[in-house]
Every structure is written in C-alpha cells, then in structure tokens.
Amino acid sequence: MRARDLVADFPTVRLDTPVIEAARLLAEQDLPGLIVVDERGLPASILPGTQVLRLAVPGYCLDDPALARVVDEAHADAFLDKLANRTVREALPAKPRELPVTDPDATVLELAALMARTHSPLVAVVDDSGLQGAVTLQALVDRLVER
Amino acid sequence: MRARDLVADFPTVRLDTPVIEAARLLAEQDLPGLIVVDERGLPASILPGTQVLRLAVPGYCLDDPALARVVDEAHADAFLDKLANRTVREALPAKPRELPVTDPDATVLELAALMARTHSPLVAVVDDSGLQGAVTLQALVDRLVER
C-alpha cells in the first residue's frame, strides 16, 4: 500500500485567507487540519487543527496557561473576534517546521512516521503535476487495523 | 462558556491495553486521540492520534525519514504486526510531557491555548470526583465559529 492508494481530495486555504475563514472551514467540514497553498498551488504549510487554533490564540496565553485563566469568561468567549481580518500568512509561525509532505510512492510506514514526527494528522501528497490531495490519520489507521 | 459546557464522554484505554487495541479503538470510533488512565481512573497520558501512531512506529523511522523509505512495501504494510502484545505502557515516551488536562471551569481561551500548546486535539476534564470526559478540538471549534 502506498500514499497513492490512500490519498483523497482535500480542501486548501491560501496565505491570504482570513484566519476566521480557515477556522470555519475546519469546523464545517470536520477536517483534521488544513493545507495552506502558495501562489503555485503547492503546500506552503500544513496546519494540524490544533495549530489552526494557535493562529487565533494570543501569544501570552500560549506561553503561560495562568495568563489564559485571568481573562474573564465573556472576553474568553470573544477571543476569536479579535482576529478581524488577520490572514493565515500573518498568523503563521515565524520559524518554518518540517512539513508533512510526501510523494505518491510513500509507504504506510513512511506516512505513519511522518505524521508521528510532525504531530500532523494529515500529510499532503505532491507529485510533478502538483498537489494531489492528502492522506489523513483516520484513512491511514482505518487501513492499518483492517488488514 | 466553560469546559463543563463542552465536555463529553470519551473512551479510555489503560496502561496495560495492547497498542494494537488502542489503534483499533481510534480507527473504529473515529477519535482524535486517546485518554490513557491509571489504576485510579485518572489520566496518566493523553495521546493525540498522531502519537498513538508513534507508539507503533519503530524509533529509527521516527528519527530518520530516509530509513523509513528503505523498508520495502510488504514489510511496511506489516509494521503493525510487529507490535504483538506490546502495551501502551511499554510504548509511552520516557520523558513525560505537559498533559492537556483541565478542570470544568476552564474557559474556551484556556482550552484553545492548551490544545495549541500541547498539540492535542483533545483535553481531558477532571474534577474532585474524577475524569469527567474530554473536550475535543472539533467540539471547541464548532462552538467558536457558530457564535
């Protein structure tokens, strides 16, 4: 079994997509994460769902959980509103991380190792003609346990 | 909105649960991860789905993706079989990490910060009477965007 046997179409967002729209896509389509593509349609970043949240959480709350606690309930409920028109580009982490991107030949072991190492429940599959889609953790685990 | 408003029952595994059974639970119930409980029923570890995979992937493949590539397709397909009766306890990482565990009073901002910081799509909710369940990323994002 190879990545080509497990790949499926996957929605993408662009670097200039508003973060709030990205969060909405994640929620509405029940996605494990998002593929951010550049102008050429190639993966610029792969964001696991937890890291889409990270785009929206103020930095001081990420650094120190005690500071998140002092924000009262009403303000906490409204934290997404602060995003206004912030785009995915503005919210991406400065230091680039290893991207969970592979080619259609990757084996299930490579896919599993890549997901485990990058903490990403999706891997983008790219070949010479561009982005082919993604393999999700769920698709991979389903096939692994049904053998 | 507080953790108590978002918490839902969540299946647990024990430290002596075989890894293969944990993987099956993840696949069959379409879970974002697993709560591992100790003898008292309290969270000993919270494993995002990607880290359940990590339990099953040989260490040399995690360290070096090139080594995962040299394993041929047939052996890669069968990598889960190597697990035999390995338990969750034997496969847990040696160094303990911050656990995404909170109390029913946590706000949505605290939940989001905790998920983002620990890369965990689920947070266990514990009070004086024990484990109350979990808040999933999906439940949190659904409520955040529908406001």
XYZ file of C-alpha atoms in Angstrom:
294
model
C 0.000 0.000 0.000
C 1.282 3.424 -0.968
C 0.244 7.042 -0.452
C -1.382 6.969 -3.910
C -3.832 4.326 -2.635
C -4.855 6.400 0.363
C -4.813 9.956 -0.986
C -8.081 11.870 -1.212
C -9.063 15.366 -2.292
C -8.574 17.856 0.489
C -9.698 21.486 0.727
C -6.967 24.124 0.779
C -6.660 27.675 2.053
C -4.355 30.391 0.744
C -1.884 32.562 2.604
C -4.280 35.500 2.254
C -7.292 33.566 3.595
C -8.615 35.182 6.805
C -7.903 33.014 9.858
C -11.575 33.109 10.823
C -12.491 31.595 7.451
C -9.883 28.884 7.929
C -11.353 28.067 11.358
C -14.825 27.923 9.838
C -13.689 25.510 7.113
C -12.094 23.285 9.746
C -15.299 23.228 11.795
C -17.798 22.868 8.990
C -16.022 20.141 7.080
C -14.831 18.366 10.221
C -11.238 18.410 8.998
C -8.210 17.226 10.998
C -6.241 20.237 9.706
C -5.659 22.477 6.714
C -3.319 22.638 3.744
C -2.109 26.196 3.087
C -1.060 26.624 -0.549
C 1.125 29.268 -2.179
C 0.515 31.050 -5.494
C 1.574 27.954 -7.422
C -0.908 25.774 -5.550
C 1.868 23.949 -3.672
C 1.832 23.410 0.115
C 3.319 26.434 1.907
C 2.302 24.980 5.258
C 0.253 22.132 6.683
C -1.634 23.111 9.794
C -2.974 20.426 12.119
C -6.255 21.552 13.694
C -4.502 22.416 16.943
C -2.195 24.776 15.069
C -5.130 26.469 13.338
C -6.260 27.266 16.890
C -2.757 28.532 17.608
C -3.225 31.150 14.867
C -6.086 32.557 16.922
C -4.765 32.358 20.486
C -2.866 35.390 21.849
C 0.822 34.639 22.339
C 0.817 35.372 26.079
C -1.784 32.634 26.610
C 0.301 30.123 24.712
C 3.361 30.888 26.809
C 1.677 30.871 30.180
C -1.561 28.992 30.909
C -2.052 31.033 34.105
C -2.487 34.144 31.955
C -5.250 32.496 29.930
C -7.068 31.887 33.218
C -7.147 35.556 34.245
C -9.123 36.507 31.118
C -12.767 36.503 32.199
C -15.373 34.279 30.580
C -17.009 36.950 28.415
C -13.696 38.073 26.963
C -12.508 34.498 26.557
C -15.696 33.638 24.623
C -14.981 36.508 22.267
C -11.298 35.826 21.611
C -11.922 34.820 18.005
C -13.465 38.236 17.321
C -10.062 39.849 17.864
C -8.901 38.223 14.663
C -10.823 40.646 12.477
C -9.169 40.353 9.091
C -5.936 38.712 10.179
C -4.785 36.366 7.449
C -3.221 32.948 7.645
C 0.065 34.478 6.427
C 0.214 36.939 9.332
C -0.541 34.232 11.844
C 1.859 31.533 10.648
C 4.764 30.782 12.983
C 7.975 32.584 12.044
C 10.228 29.571 12.223
C 9.386 27.063 9.494
C 8.871 23.487 10.620
C 9.232 20.216 8.786
C 6.241 19.954 6.500
C 4.312 16.671 6.356
C 4.522 16.454 2.593
C 5.373 13.314 0.650
C 5.087 11.762 -2.801
C 2.619 9.132 -4.062
C 5.204 6.347 -3.557
C 5.436 6.738 0.225
C 4.630 3.541 2.126
C 2.288 3.351 5.110
C 5.326 3.208 7.375
C 6.663 6.453 5.926
C 3.251 8.090 6.277
C 2.936 6.940 9.895
C 6.468 8.105 10.754
C 5.828 11.481 9.127
C 2.548 12.007 10.994
C 4.118 10.950 14.296
C 7.212 13.131 13.866
C 5.414 16.273 12.713
C 2.365 15.796 15.013
C 0.222 16.204 11.920
C -2.969 14.203 11.337
C -2.682 14.875 7.623
C 0.073 14.524 5.036
C -0.056 16.369 1.724
C 0.799 14.296 -1.346
C 2.634 16.122 -4.119
C 3.983 14.900 -7.436
C 5.419 16.568 -10.548
C 1.996 17.799 -11.574
C 1.268 19.423 -8.183
C -0.816 18.798 -5.080
C -2.690 15.507 -5.355
C -4.569 15.753 -2.045
C -3.907 14.443 1.431
C -3.737 11.241 3.432
C -5.470 11.663 6.791
C -4.594 9.881 10.019
C -8.078 8.397 10.006
C -7.671 6.962 6.494
C -4.283 5.525 7.417
C -5.341 3.987 10.733
C -8.508 2.560 9.181
C -6.429 0.710 6.602
C -3.772 -0.368 9.093
C -6.178 -2.035 11.507
C -8.414 -3.676 8.890
C -5.556 -5.711 7.432
C -18.735 29.140 28.019
C -16.689 26.761 30.134
C -15.203 23.288 29.780
C -18.245 21.909 31.632
C -20.467 23.074 28.760
C -18.352 21.325 26.127
C -17.252 18.142 27.866
C -18.491 14.804 26.547
C -17.927 11.176 27.481
C -14.761 9.841 25.955
C -13.500 6.255 25.784
C -10.338 5.452 27.741
C -7.595 2.859 27.494
C -5.431 1.553 30.323
C -1.661 1.352 30.600
C -1.894 -2.408 30.071
C -4.092 -2.108 26.950
C -2.293 -3.584 23.905
C -1.217 -0.867 21.442
C -2.999 -2.677 18.623
C -6.269 -2.496 20.559
C -5.723 1.229 21.166
C -5.169 1.759 17.431
C -8.334 -0.180 16.663
C -10.393 1.925 19.082
C -9.025 5.083 17.465
C -9.974 3.845 13.988
C -13.348 2.358 14.780
C -14.681 5.231 16.831
C -13.064 7.883 14.658
C -11.412 9.504 17.682
C -8.940 12.424 17.586
C -6.843 10.682 20.245
C -7.000 8.566 23.389
C -7.075 9.116 27.133
C -4.841 6.643 28.964
C -5.980 6.181 32.569
C -4.124 4.807 35.593
C -5.455 2.396 38.246
C -7.472 5.205 39.852
C -9.129 6.083 36.548
C -7.243 9.389 36.273
C -5.409 10.490 33.095
C -1.887 9.038 33.025
C -1.406 10.309 29.488
C -3.389 11.910 26.684
C -2.355 10.670 23.276
C -3.281 12.634 20.167
C -3.934 10.263 17.259
C -0.530 11.014 15.763
C 1.106 9.909 18.993
C -0.866 6.674 19.041
C 0.804 6.040 15.669
C 4.122 6.925 17.287
C 3.642 4.010 19.699
C 3.684 1.704 16.696
C 6.432 3.184 14.514
C 9.994 1.871 15.017
C 12.249 4.500 16.566
C 14.733 4.531 13.666
C 11.931 5.577 11.295
C 10.920 8.436 13.564
C 14.467 9.740 13.730
C 15.258 9.483 10.053
C 12.616 9.533 7.326
C 15.138 8.166 4.811
C 15.279 4.947 6.830
C 11.515 4.516 6.629
C 11.869 4.692 2.837
C 14.288 1.754 2.626
C 11.749 -0.627 4.203
C 10.016 -2.326 1.280
C 6.278 -2.084 0.733
C 5.395 -5.550 2.028
C 7.289 -5.045 5.274
C 5.968 -1.504 5.635
C 2.392 -2.779 5.241
C 3.017 -5.229 8.058
C 4.652 -2.877 10.535
C 1.719 -3.000 12.937
C 2.110 -6.785 13.214
C 5.436 -6.277 14.976
C 3.571 -4.896 17.927
C 2.359 -8.303 19.047
C 1.334 -7.801 22.662
C 3.177 -4.558 23.311
C 1.164 -2.487 25.750
C 0.515 1.226 25.862
C 2.736 1.429 28.980
C 5.737 -0.049 27.145
C 5.272 2.274 24.215
C 4.765 5.576 26.041
C 7.570 8.103 25.641
C 10.051 8.101 28.539
C 10.034 11.817 29.117
C 6.670 12.990 30.406
C 5.141 15.925 28.580
C 2.611 18.524 29.690
C -0.745 16.799 29.821
C -3.757 18.529 28.264
C -5.863 18.147 31.393
C -8.027 20.875 32.886
C -10.964 21.422 35.220
C -14.632 22.135 34.397
C -14.122 25.888 34.945
C -11.631 26.340 32.086
C -12.727 28.937 29.531
C -12.665 28.405 25.766
C -9.494 30.502 25.628
C -7.768 28.225 28.129
C -8.933 25.159 26.215
C -7.690 26.589 22.915
C -4.331 27.597 24.412
C -3.902 24.148 25.965
C -4.690 22.331 22.702
C -2.380 24.624 20.734
C 0.489 24.326 23.200
C 0.312 20.566 23.674
C -0.593 19.795 20.027
C -3.516 17.795 21.384
C -6.936 17.715 19.693
C -8.489 16.639 22.987
C -8.330 17.900 26.554
C -9.337 15.700 29.491
C -11.592 17.334 32.080
C -11.036 16.252 35.685
C -12.675 17.404 38.914
C -12.632 16.182 42.516
C -14.764 13.205 41.631
C -12.500 12.071 38.792
C -12.412 12.080 34.985
C -15.491 13.794 33.564
C -14.699 13.213 29.881
C -12.989 15.285 27.223
C -13.403 18.404 25.134
C -12.413 17.747 21.531
C -10.954 20.257 19.093
C -13.990 19.710 16.880
C -16.437 20.495 19.689
C -14.464 23.605 20.608
C -14.081 24.932 17.053
C -17.741 24.223 16.279
C -18.809 26.391 19.207
C -16.253 29.106 18.486
C -17.319 29.680 14.898
C -21.082 29.433 15.464
C -21.071 32.356 17.890
